[in-house]
PDB file of C-alpha atoms in Angstrom:
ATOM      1  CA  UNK C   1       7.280 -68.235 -21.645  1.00 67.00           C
ATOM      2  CA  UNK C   2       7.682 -66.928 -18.086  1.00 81.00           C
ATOM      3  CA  UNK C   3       9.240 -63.328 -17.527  1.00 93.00           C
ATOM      4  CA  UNK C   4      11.551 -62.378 -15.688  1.00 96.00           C
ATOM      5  CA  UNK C   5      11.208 -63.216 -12.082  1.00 96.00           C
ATOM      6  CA  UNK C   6      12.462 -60.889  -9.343  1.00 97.00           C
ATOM      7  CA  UNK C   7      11.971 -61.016  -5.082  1.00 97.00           C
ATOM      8  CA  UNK C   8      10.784 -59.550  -2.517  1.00 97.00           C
ATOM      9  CA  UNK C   9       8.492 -57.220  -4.551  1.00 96.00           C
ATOM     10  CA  UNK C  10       8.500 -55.223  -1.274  1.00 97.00           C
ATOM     11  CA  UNK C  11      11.529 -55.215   1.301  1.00 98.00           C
ATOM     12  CA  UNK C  12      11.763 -52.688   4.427  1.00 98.00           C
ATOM     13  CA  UNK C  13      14.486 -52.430   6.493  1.00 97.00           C
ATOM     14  CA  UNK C  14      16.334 -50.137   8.954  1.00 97.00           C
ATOM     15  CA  UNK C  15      19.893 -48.294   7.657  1.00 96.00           C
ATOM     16  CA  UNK C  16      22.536 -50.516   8.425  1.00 97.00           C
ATOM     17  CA  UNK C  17      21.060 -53.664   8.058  1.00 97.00           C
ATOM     18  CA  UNK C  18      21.953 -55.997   4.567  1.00 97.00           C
ATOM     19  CA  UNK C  19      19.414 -56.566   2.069  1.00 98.00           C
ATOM     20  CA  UNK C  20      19.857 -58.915  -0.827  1.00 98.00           C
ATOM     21  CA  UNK C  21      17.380 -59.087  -4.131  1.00 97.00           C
ATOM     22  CA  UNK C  22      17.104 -62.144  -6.433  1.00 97.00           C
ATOM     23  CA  UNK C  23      16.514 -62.373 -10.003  1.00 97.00           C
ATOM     24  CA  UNK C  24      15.802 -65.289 -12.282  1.00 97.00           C
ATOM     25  CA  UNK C  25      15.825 -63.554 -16.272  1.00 96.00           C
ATOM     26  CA  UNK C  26      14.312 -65.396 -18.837  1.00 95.00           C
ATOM     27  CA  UNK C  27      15.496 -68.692 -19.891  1.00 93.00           C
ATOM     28  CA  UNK C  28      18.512 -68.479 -22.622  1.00 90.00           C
ATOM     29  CA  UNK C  29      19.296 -65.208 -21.973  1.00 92.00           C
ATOM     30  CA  UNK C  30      22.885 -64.413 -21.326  1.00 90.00           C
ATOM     31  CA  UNK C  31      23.035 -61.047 -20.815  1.00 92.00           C
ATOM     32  CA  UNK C  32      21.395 -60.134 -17.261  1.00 94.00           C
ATOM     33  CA  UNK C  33      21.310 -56.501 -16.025  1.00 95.00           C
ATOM     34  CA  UNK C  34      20.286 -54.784 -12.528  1.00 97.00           C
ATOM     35  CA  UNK C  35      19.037 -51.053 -12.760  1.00 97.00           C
ATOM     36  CA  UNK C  36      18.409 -48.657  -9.869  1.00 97.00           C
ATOM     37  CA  UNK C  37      15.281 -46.560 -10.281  1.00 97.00           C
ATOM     38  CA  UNK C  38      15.026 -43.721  -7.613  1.00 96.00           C
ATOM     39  CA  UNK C  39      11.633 -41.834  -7.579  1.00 92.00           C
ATOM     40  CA  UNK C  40      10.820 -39.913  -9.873  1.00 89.00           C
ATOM     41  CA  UNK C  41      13.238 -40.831 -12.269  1.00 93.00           C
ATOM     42  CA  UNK C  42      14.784 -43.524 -15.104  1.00 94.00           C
ATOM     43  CA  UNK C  43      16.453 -46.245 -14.209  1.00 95.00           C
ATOM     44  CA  UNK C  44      20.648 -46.286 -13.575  1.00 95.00           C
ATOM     45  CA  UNK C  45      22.523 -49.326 -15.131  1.00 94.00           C
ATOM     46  CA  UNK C  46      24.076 -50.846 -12.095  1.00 96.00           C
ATOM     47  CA  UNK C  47      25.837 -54.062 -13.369  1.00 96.00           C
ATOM     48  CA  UNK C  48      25.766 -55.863 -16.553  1.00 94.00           C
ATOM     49  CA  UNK C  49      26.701 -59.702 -16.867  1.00 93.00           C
ATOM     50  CA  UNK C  50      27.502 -61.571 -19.743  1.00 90.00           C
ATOM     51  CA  UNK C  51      26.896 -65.163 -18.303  1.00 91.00           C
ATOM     52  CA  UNK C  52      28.709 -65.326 -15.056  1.00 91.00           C
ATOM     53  CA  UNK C  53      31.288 -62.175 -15.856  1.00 92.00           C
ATOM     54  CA  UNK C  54      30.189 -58.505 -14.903  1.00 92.00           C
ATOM     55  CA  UNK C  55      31.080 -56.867 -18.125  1.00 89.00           C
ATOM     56  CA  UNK C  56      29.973 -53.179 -16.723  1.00 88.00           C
ATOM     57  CA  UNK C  57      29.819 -52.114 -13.301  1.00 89.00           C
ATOM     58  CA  UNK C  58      31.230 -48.927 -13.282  1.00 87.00           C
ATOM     59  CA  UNK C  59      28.131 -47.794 -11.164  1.00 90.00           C
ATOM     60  CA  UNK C  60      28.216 -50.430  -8.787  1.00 93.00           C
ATOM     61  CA  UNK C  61      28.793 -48.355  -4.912  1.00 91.00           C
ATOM     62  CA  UNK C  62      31.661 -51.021  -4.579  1.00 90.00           C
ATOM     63  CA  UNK C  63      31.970 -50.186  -0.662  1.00 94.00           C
ATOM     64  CA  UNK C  64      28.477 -51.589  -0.059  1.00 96.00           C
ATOM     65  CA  UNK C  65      27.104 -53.238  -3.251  1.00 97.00           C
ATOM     66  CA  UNK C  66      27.994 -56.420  -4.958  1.00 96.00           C
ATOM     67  CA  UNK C  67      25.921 -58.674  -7.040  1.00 97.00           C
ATOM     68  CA  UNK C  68      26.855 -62.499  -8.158  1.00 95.00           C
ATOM     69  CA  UNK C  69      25.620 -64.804 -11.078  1.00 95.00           C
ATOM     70  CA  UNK C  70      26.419 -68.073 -10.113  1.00 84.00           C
ATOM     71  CA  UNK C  71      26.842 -70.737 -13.283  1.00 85.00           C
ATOM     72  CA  UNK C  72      25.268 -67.594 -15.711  1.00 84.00           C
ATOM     73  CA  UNK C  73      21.691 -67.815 -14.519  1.00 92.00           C
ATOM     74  CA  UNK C  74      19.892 -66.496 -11.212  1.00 96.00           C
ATOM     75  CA  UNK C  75      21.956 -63.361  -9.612  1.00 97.00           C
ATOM     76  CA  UNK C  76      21.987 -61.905  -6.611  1.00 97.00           C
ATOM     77  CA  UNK C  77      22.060 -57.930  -5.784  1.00 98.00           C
ATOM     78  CA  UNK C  78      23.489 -57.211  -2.340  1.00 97.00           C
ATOM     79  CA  UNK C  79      23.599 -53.691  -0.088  1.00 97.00           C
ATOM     80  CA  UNK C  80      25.736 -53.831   3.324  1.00 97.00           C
ATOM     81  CA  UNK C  81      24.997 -51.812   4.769  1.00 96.00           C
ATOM     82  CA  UNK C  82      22.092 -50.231   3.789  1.00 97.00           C
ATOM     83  CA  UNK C  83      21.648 -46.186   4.159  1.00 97.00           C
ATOM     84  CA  UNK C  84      18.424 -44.200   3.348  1.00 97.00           C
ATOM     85  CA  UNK C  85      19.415 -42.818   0.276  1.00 96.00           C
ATOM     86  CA  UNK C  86      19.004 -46.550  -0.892  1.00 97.00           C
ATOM     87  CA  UNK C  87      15.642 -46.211  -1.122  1.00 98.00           C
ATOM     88  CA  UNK C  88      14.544 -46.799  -4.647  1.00 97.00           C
ATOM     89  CA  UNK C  89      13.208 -49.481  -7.088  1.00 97.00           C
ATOM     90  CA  UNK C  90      15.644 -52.196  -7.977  1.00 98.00           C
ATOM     91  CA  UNK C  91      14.761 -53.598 -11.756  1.00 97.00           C
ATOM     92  CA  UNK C  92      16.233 -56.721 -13.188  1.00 97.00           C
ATOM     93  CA  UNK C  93      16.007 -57.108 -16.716  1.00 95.00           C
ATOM     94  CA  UNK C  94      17.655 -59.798 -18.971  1.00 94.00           C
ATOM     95  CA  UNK C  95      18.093 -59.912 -22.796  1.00 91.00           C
ATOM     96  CA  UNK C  96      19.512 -62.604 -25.725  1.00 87.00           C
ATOM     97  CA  UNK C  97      23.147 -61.682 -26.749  1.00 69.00           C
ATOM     98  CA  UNK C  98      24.875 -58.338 -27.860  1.00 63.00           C
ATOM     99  CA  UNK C  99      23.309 -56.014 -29.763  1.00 60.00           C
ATOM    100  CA  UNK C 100      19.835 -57.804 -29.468  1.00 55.00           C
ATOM    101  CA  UNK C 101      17.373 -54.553 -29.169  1.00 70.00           C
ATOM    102  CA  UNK C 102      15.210 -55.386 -26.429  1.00 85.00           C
ATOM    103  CA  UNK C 103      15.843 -55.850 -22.512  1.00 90.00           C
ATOM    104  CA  UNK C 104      13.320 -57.811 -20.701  1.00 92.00           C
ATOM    105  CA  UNK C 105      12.271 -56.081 -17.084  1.00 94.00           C
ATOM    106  CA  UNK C 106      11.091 -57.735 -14.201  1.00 95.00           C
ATOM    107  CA  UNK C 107       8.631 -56.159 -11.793  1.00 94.00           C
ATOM    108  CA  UNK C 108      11.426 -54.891  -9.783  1.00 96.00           C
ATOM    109  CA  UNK C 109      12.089 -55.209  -5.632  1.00 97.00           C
ATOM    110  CA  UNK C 110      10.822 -51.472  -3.653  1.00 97.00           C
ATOM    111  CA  UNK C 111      13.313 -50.975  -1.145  1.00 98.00           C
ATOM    112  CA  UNK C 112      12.747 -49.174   1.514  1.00 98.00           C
ATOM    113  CA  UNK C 113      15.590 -48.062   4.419  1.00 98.00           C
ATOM    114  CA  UNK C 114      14.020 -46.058   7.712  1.00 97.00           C
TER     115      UNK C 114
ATOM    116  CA  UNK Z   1      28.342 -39.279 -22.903  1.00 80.00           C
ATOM    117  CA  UNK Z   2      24.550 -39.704 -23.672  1.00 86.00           C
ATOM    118  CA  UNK Z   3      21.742 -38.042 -22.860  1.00 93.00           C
ATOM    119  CA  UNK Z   4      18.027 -38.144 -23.040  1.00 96.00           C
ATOM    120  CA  UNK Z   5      15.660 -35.368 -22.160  1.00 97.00           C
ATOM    121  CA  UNK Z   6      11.988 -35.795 -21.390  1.00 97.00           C
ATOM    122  CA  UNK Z   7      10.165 -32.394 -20.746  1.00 96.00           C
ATOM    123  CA  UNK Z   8       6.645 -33.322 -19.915  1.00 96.00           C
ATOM    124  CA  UNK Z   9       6.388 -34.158 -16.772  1.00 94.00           C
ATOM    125  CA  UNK Z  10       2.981 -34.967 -16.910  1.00 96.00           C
ATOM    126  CA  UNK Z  11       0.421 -35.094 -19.774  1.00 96.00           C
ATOM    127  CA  UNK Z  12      -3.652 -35.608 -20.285  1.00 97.00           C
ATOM    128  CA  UNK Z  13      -4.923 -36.898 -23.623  1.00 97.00           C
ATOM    129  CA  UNK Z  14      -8.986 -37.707 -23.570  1.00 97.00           C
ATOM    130  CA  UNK Z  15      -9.693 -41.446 -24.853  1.00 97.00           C
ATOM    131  CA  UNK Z  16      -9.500 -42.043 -28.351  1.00 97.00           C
ATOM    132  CA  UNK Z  17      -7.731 -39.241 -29.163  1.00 97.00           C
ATOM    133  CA  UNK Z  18      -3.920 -38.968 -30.167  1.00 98.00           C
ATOM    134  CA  UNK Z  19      -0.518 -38.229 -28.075  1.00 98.00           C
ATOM    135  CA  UNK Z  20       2.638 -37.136 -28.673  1.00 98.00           C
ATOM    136  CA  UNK Z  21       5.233 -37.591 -26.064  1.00 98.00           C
ATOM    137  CA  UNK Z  22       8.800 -35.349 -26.292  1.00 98.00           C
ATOM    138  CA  UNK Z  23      11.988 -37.279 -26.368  1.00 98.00           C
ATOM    139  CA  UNK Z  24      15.142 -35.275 -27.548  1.00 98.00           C
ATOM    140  CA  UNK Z  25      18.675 -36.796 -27.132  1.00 97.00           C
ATOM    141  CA  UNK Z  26      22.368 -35.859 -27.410  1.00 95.00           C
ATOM    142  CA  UNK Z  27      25.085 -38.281 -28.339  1.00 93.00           C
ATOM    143  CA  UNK Z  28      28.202 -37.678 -29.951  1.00 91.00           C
ATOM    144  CA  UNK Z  29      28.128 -41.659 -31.344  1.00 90.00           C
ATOM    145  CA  UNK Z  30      27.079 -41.828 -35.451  1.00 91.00           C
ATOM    146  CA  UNK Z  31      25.127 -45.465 -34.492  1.00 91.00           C
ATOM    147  CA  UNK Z  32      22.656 -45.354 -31.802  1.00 93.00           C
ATOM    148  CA  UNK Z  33      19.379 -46.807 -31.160  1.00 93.00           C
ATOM    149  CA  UNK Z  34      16.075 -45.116 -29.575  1.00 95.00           C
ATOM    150  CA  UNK Z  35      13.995 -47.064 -27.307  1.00 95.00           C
ATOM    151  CA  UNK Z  36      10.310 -46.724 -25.763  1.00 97.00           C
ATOM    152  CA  UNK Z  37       9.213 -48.384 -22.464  1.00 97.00           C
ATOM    153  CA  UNK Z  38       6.121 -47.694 -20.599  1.00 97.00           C
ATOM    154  CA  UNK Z  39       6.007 -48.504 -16.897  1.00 96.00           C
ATOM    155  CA  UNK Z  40       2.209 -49.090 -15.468  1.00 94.00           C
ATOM    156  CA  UNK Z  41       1.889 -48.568 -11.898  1.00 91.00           C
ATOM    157  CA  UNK Z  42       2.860 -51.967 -11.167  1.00 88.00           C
ATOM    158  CA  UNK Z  43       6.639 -51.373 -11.893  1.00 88.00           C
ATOM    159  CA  UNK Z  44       7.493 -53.594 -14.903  1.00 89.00           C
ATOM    160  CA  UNK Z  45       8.914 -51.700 -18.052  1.00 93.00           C
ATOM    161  CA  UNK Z  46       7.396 -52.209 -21.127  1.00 94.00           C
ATOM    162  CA  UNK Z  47       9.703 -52.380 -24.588  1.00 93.00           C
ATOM    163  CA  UNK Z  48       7.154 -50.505 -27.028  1.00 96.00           C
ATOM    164  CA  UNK Z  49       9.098 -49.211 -30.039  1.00 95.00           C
ATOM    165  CA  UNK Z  50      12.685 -48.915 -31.184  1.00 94.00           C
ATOM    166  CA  UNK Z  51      14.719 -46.981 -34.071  1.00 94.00           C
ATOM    167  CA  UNK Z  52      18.070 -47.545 -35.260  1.00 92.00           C
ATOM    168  CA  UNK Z  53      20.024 -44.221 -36.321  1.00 93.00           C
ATOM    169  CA  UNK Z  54      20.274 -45.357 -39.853  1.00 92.00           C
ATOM    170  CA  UNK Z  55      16.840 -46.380 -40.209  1.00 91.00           C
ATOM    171  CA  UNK Z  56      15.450 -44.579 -42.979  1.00 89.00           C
ATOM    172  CA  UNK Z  57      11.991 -45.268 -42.153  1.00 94.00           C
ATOM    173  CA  UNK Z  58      10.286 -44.116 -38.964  1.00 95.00           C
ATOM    174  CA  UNK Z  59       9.467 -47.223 -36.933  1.00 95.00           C
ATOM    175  CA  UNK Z  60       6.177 -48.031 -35.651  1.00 96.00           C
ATOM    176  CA  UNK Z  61       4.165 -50.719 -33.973  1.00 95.00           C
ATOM    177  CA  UNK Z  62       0.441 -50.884 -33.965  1.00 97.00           C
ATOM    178  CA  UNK Z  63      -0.710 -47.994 -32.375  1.00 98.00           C
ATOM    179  CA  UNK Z  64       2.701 -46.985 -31.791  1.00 98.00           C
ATOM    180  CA  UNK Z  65       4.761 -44.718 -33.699  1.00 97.00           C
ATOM    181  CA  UNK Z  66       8.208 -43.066 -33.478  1.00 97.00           C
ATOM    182  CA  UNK Z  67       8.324 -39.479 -34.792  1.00 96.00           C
ATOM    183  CA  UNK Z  68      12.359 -39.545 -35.396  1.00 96.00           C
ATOM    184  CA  UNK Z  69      14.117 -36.151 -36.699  1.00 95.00           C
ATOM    185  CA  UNK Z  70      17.971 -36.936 -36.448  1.00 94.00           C
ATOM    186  CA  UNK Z  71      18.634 -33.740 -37.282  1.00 94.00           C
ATOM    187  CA  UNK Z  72      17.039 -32.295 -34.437  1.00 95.00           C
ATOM    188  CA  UNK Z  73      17.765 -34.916 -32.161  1.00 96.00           C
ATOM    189  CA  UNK Z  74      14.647 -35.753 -31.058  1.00 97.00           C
ATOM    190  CA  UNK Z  75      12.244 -39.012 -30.957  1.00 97.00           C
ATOM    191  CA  UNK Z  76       8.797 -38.237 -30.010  1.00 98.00           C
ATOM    192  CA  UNK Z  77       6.535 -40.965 -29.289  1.00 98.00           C
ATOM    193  CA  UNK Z  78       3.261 -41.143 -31.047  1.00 98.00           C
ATOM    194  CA  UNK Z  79       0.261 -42.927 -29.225  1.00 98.00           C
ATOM    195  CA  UNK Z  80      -2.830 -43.156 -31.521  1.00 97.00           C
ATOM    196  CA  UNK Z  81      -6.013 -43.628 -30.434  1.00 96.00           C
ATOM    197  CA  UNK Z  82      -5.116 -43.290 -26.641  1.00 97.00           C
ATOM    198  CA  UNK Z  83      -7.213 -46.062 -24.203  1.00 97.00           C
ATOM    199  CA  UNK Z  84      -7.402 -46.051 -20.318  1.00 97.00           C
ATOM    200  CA  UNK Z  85      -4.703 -48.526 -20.585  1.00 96.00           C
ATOM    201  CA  UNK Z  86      -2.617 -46.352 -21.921  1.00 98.00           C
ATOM    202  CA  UNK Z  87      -2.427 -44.591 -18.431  1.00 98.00           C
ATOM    203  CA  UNK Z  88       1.296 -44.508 -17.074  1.00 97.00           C
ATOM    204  CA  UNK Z  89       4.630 -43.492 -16.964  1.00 97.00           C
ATOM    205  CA  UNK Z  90       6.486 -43.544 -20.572  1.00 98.00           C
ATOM    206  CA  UNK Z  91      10.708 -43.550 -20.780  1.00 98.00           C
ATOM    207  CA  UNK Z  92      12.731 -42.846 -23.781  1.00 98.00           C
ATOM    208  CA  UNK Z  93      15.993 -44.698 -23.476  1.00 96.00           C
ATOM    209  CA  UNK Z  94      19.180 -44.508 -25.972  1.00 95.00           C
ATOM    210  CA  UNK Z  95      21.634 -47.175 -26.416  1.00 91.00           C
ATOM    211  CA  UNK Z  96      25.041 -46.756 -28.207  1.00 86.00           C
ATOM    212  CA  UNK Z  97      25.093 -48.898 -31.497  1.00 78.00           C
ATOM    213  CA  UNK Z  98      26.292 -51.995 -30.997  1.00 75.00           C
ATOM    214  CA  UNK Z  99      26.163 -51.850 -26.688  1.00 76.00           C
ATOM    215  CA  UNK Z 100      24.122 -53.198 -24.331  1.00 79.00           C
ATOM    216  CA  UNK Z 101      23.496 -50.214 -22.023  1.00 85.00           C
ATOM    217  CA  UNK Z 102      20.641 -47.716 -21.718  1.00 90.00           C
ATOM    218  CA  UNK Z 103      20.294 -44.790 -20.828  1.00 93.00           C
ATOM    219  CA  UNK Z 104      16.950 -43.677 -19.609  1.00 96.00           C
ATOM    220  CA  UNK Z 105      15.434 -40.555 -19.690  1.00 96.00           C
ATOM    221  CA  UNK Z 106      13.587 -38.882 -16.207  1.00 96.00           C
ATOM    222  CA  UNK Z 107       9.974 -40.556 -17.856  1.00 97.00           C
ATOM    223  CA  UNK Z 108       6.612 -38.566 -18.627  1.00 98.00           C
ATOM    224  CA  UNK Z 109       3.568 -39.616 -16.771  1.00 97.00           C
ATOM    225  CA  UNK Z 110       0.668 -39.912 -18.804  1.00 98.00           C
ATOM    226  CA  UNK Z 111      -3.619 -39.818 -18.174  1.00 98.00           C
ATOM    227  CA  UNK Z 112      -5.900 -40.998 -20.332  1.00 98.00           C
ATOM    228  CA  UNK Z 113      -9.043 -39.240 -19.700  1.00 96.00           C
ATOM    229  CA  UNK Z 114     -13.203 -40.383 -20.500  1.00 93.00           C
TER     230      UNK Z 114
END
């Protein structure tokens, strides 16, 4: 069974500039989430979707993030624009319906903003 | 709110011999769940162990095993018979009984020595 697939691995760009990260989570899993690791420390829930509706995304920087899940699969992460206190690991992880114990990580996308 | 606490920064074991890793967490929810992930250098995190807050029993898997005292809030992480594998960051993570979210703590970085 594949994992869960994220890209870039790797993305640099200069502040100001968009960015967007894709995620495919493993297949039947309805619950997708996107996490924001910063160095040196655990990840931050960003957004939470059950199927195509983001259930949690009360840490979602509206102003410049936003994040899709077209027909409950694949989503999309966004930043526009980017600063440099974006820099950080974004993780993708996806799991099988509430309450199920384990989340499923992907390798994660390194942004970097100069 | 929740909160998880990791101490160690950083921690040697030599090969073969045992670890415990510090996890101590404050909720004010009666049904939680306790989560282990280990994150190797190349980003992905790992689901290793989980308790429930009503678990009687301390959980464990293989070499893993979760040292749970409710009453002091804690859930150390137990690593038996540490290998070179075993080299790399380790998060304790809480969820709220029933949710989806986690809640990660800032991660101990661990060397396995010859």
């Amino acid at each position: 069974e594949a994992g869960v697939v994220q890209s870039p691995r790797y993305k640099i760009i200069e502040k100001k500039q968009p960015v967007a990260f894709w995620c495919n989570p493993i297949s039947g899993h309805n619950t997708l989430y996107w996490y924001r690791q910063n160095l040196g420390q655990g990840p931050e829930l960003l957004i939470r979707y059950e199927n195509e509706e983001a259930v949690d995304d009360s840490q979602l920087p509206k102003d410049r993030f936003s994040a899709e899940r077209l027909k409950g699969v694949d989503s999309t992460l966004k930043i526009q624009p980017a600063e440099l206190g974006d820099s950080a690991v974004y993780l993708c992880a996806s799991s099988q319906g509430q309450g199920i114990i384990e989340q499923y990580f992907g390798p994660g996308t390194r942004l970097t903003v100069t | 709110a929740q909160k998880i606490t990791q101490t160690q920064p950083g921690m040697f074991v030599q090969e073969k011999e045992a670890v415990t890793l510090d996890c101590t967490y404050d909720t004010s929810d009666p049904s939680y769940g306790l989560f282990w992930y280990k994150q190797p250098s190349s980003g992905e995190m790992i689901f290793l162990i989980y308790q429930g807050s009503y678990d009687q029993q301390n959980a464990t898997e293989g070499r893993y095993s979760l040292n749970f005292q409710k009453a002091r809030k804690s859930a150390n992480l137990v690593i038996s018979a540490s290998q070179l594998g075993d080299s790399a960051m380790y998060f304790c993570a809480m969820k709220r009984g029933g949710g989806n979210k986690l809640t990660f703590g800032t991660g101990t970085q661990l060397k396995v020595e010859l």
